GROMACS .gro file of C-alpha atoms in nm:
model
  167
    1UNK     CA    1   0.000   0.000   0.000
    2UNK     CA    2   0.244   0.205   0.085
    3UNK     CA    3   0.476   0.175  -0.203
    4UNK     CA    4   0.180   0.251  -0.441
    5UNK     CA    5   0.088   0.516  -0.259
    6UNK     CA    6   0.484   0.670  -0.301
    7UNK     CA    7   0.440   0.555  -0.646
    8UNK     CA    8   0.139   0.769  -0.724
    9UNK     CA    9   0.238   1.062  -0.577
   10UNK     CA   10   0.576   1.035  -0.763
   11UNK     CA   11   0.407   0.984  -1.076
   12UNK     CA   12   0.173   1.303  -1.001
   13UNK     CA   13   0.470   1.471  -0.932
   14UNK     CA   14   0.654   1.377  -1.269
   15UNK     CA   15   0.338   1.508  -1.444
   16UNK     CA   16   0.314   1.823  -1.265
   17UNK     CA   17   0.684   1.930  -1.353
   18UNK     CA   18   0.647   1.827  -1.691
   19UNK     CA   19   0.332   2.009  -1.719
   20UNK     CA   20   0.522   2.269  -1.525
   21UNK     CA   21   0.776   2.316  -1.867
   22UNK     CA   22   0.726   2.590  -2.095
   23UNK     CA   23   0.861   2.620  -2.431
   24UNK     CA   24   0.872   2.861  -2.667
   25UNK     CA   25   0.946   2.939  -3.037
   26UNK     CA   26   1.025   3.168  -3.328
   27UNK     CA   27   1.242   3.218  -3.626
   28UNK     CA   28   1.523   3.404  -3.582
   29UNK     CA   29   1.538   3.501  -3.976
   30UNK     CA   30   1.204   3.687  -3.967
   31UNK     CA   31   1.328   3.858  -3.612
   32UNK     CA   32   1.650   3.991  -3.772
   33UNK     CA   33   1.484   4.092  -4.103
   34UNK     CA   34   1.212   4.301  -3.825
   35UNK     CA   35   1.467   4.490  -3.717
   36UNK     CA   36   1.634   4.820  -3.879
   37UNK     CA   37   1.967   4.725  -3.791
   38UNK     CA   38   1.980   4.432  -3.960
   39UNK     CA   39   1.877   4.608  -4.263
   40UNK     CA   40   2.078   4.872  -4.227
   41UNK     CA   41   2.405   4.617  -4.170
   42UNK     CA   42   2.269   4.442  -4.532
   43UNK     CA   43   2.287   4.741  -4.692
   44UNK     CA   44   2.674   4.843  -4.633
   45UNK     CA   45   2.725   4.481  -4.652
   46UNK     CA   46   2.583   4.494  -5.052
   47UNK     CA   47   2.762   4.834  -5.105
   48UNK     CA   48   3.103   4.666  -4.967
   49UNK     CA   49   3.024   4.386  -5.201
   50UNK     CA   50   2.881   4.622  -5.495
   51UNK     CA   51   3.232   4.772  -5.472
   52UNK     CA   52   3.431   4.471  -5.517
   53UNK     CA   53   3.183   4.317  -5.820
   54UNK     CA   54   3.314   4.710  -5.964
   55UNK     CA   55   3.690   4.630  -5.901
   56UNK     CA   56   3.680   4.278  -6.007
   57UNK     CA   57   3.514   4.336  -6.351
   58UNK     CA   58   3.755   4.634  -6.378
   59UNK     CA   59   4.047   4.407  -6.351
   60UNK     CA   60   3.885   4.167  -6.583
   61UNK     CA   61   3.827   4.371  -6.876
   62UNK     CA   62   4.180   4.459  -6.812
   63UNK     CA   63   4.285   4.110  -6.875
   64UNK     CA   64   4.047   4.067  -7.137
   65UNK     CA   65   4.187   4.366  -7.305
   66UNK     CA   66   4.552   4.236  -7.240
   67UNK     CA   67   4.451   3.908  -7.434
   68UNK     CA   68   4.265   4.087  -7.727
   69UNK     CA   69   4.622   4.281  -7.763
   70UNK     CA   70   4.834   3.982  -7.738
   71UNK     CA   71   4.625   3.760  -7.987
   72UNK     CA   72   4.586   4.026  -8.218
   73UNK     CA   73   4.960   4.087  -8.273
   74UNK     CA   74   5.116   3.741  -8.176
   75UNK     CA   75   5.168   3.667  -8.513
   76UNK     CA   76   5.479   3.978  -8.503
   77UNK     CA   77   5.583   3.907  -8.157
   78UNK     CA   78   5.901   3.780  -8.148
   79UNK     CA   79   5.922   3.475  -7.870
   80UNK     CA   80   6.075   3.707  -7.596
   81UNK     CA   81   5.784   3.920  -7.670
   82UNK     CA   82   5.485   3.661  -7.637
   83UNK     CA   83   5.687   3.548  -7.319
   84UNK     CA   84   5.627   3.883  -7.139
   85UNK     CA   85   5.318   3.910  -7.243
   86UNK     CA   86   5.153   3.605  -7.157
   87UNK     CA   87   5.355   3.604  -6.859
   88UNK     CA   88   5.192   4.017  -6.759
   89UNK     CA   89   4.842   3.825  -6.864
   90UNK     CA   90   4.935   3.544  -6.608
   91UNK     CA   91   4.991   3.810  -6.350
   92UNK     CA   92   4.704   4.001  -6.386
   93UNK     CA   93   4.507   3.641  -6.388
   94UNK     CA   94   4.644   3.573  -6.080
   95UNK     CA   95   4.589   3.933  -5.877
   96UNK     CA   96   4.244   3.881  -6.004
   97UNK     CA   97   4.194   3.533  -5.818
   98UNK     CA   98   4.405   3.656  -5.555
   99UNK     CA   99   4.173   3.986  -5.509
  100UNK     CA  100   3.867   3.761  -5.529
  101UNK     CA  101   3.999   3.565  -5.247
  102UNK     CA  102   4.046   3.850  -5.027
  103UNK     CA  103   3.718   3.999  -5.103
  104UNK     CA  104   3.515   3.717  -5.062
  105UNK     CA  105   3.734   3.708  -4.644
  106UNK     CA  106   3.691   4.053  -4.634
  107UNK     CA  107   3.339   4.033  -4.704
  108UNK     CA  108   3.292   3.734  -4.454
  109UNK     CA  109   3.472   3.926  -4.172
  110UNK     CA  110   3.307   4.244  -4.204
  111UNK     CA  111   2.950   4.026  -4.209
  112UNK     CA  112   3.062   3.908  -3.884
  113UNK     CA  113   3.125   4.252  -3.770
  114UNK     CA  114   2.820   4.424  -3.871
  115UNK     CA  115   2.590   4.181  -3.784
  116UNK     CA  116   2.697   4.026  -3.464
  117UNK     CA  117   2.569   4.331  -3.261
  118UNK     CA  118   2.225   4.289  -3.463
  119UNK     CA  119   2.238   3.912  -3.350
  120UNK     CA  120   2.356   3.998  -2.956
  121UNK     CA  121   2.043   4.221  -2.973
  122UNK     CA  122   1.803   4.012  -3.075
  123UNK     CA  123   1.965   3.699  -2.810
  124UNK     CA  124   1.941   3.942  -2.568
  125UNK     CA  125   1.603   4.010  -2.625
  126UNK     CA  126   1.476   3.688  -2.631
  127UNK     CA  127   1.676   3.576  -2.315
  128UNK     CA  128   1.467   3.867  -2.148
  129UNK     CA  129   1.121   3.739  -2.276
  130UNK     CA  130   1.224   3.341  -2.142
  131UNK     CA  131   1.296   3.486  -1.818
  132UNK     CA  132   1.001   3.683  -1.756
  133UNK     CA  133   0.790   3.379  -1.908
  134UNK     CA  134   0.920   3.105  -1.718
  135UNK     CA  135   1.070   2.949  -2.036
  136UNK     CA  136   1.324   2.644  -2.004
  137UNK     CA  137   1.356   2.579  -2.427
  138UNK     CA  138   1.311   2.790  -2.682
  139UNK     CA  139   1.346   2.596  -3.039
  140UNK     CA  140   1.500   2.860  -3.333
  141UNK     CA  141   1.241   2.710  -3.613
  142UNK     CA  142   1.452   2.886  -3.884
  143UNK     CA  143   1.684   2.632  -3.806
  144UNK     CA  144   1.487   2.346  -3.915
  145UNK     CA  145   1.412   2.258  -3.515
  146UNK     CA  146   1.116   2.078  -3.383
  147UNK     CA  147   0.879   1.993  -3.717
  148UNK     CA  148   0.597   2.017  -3.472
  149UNK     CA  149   0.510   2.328  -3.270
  150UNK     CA  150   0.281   2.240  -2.984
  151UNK     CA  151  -0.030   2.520  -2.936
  152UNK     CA  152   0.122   2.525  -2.581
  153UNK     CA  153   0.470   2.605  -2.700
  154UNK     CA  154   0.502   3.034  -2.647
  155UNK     CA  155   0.511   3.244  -3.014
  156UNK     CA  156   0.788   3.475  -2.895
  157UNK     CA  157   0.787   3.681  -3.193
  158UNK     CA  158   0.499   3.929  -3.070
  159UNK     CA  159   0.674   3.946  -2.730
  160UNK     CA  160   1.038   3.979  -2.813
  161UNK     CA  161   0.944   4.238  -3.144
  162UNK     CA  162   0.771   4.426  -2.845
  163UNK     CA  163   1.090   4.400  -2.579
  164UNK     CA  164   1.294   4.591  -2.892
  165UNK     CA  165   1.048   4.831  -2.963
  166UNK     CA  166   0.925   4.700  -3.283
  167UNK     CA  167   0.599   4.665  -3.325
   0.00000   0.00000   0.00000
C-alpha cells in the first residue's frame, strides 16, 4: 500500500513538472529581417560587395583587353615578346583570383562585424522574454528545429518584437 501510494504521488509529481515546462518558439530570420539594424548592416554589406563586383570586372576587362592585344599581334611578336606578355596576362590572372579571395574574407569578416551586434540584440532580447515567461527551451524554427510546434509552446515573436520596440 504504501509503495503505491509513493508511487502515485511520484508519478503526479513527474506530471506536474512536466506540465510545469514551458517552451517557446520563433524564427530568428524573420526577427533579424524586423529589425532596422539588420537592414541597415545588409545594406553596407551589398555596397562593400557592390564595390568589389566594380573592381573585379575592372580588372577583368583589363585582362580581357591584355589578351585581345596579345592575340591580335602574336603573329609579329618575337618569342621574348609573347613570353612577357603572356607572362603580364598570367599576372594580372592571378591578382584577379588573388583579389577575389580577399574579397570574398573581407566580405565574410566584415559580415561578422556588422551583424553580430544585430544578432547579440536580438539573443538578448529573447533571453529577457524566457525569463520573464518562465521558459526552459526555446526551439529557433529557422533552423529546421522541432517539425511540430505544440499550441502550448510560447510564439515569442509578438513578445520579443515588443521588448525591442518594434511593433
Amino acid at each position: 500500500m504504501m509503495k503505491r501510494l509513493i508511487l502515485a504521488v511520484g508519478i503526479l509529481s513527474m506530471a506536474f513538472v512536466l506540465q510545469a515546462q514551458k517552451f517557446g518558439h520563433l524564427s530568428s530570420e524573420v526577427l533579424l529581417q524586423a529589425m532596422p539594424e539588420y537592414d541597415s548592416a545588409q545594406t553596407k554589406l551589398q555596397e562593400l560587395q557592390r564595390y568589389y563586383e566594380l573592381e573585379i570586372e575592372r580588372i577583368q576587362v583589363e585582362i580581357n583587353k591584355k589578351i585581345e592585344e596579345f592575340n591580335k599581334a602574336e603573329a609579329t611578336m618575337s618569342d621574348l615578346i609573347k613570353e612577357a606578355k603572356a607572362s603580364e596576362i598570367q599576372e594580372l590572372q592571378m591578382r584577379l583570383q588573388n583579389y577575389s579571395q580577399t574579397a570574398q574574407q573581407d566580405l565574410q569578416q566584415q559580415s561578422m562585424m556588422v551583424i553580430q551586434p544585430v544578432m547579440e540584440k536580438a539573443r538578448a532580447a529573447i533571453d529577457e522574454v524566457a525569463k520573464e515567461k518562465g521558459l526552459i527551451y526555446v526551439f529557433d524554427l529557422s533552423q529546421g528545429n522541432p517539425v511540430y510546434t505544440s499550441p502550448e509552446s510560447l510564439d515569442m515573436i509578438p513578445l520579443v518584437k515588443a521588448k525591442l520596440g518594434l511593433q
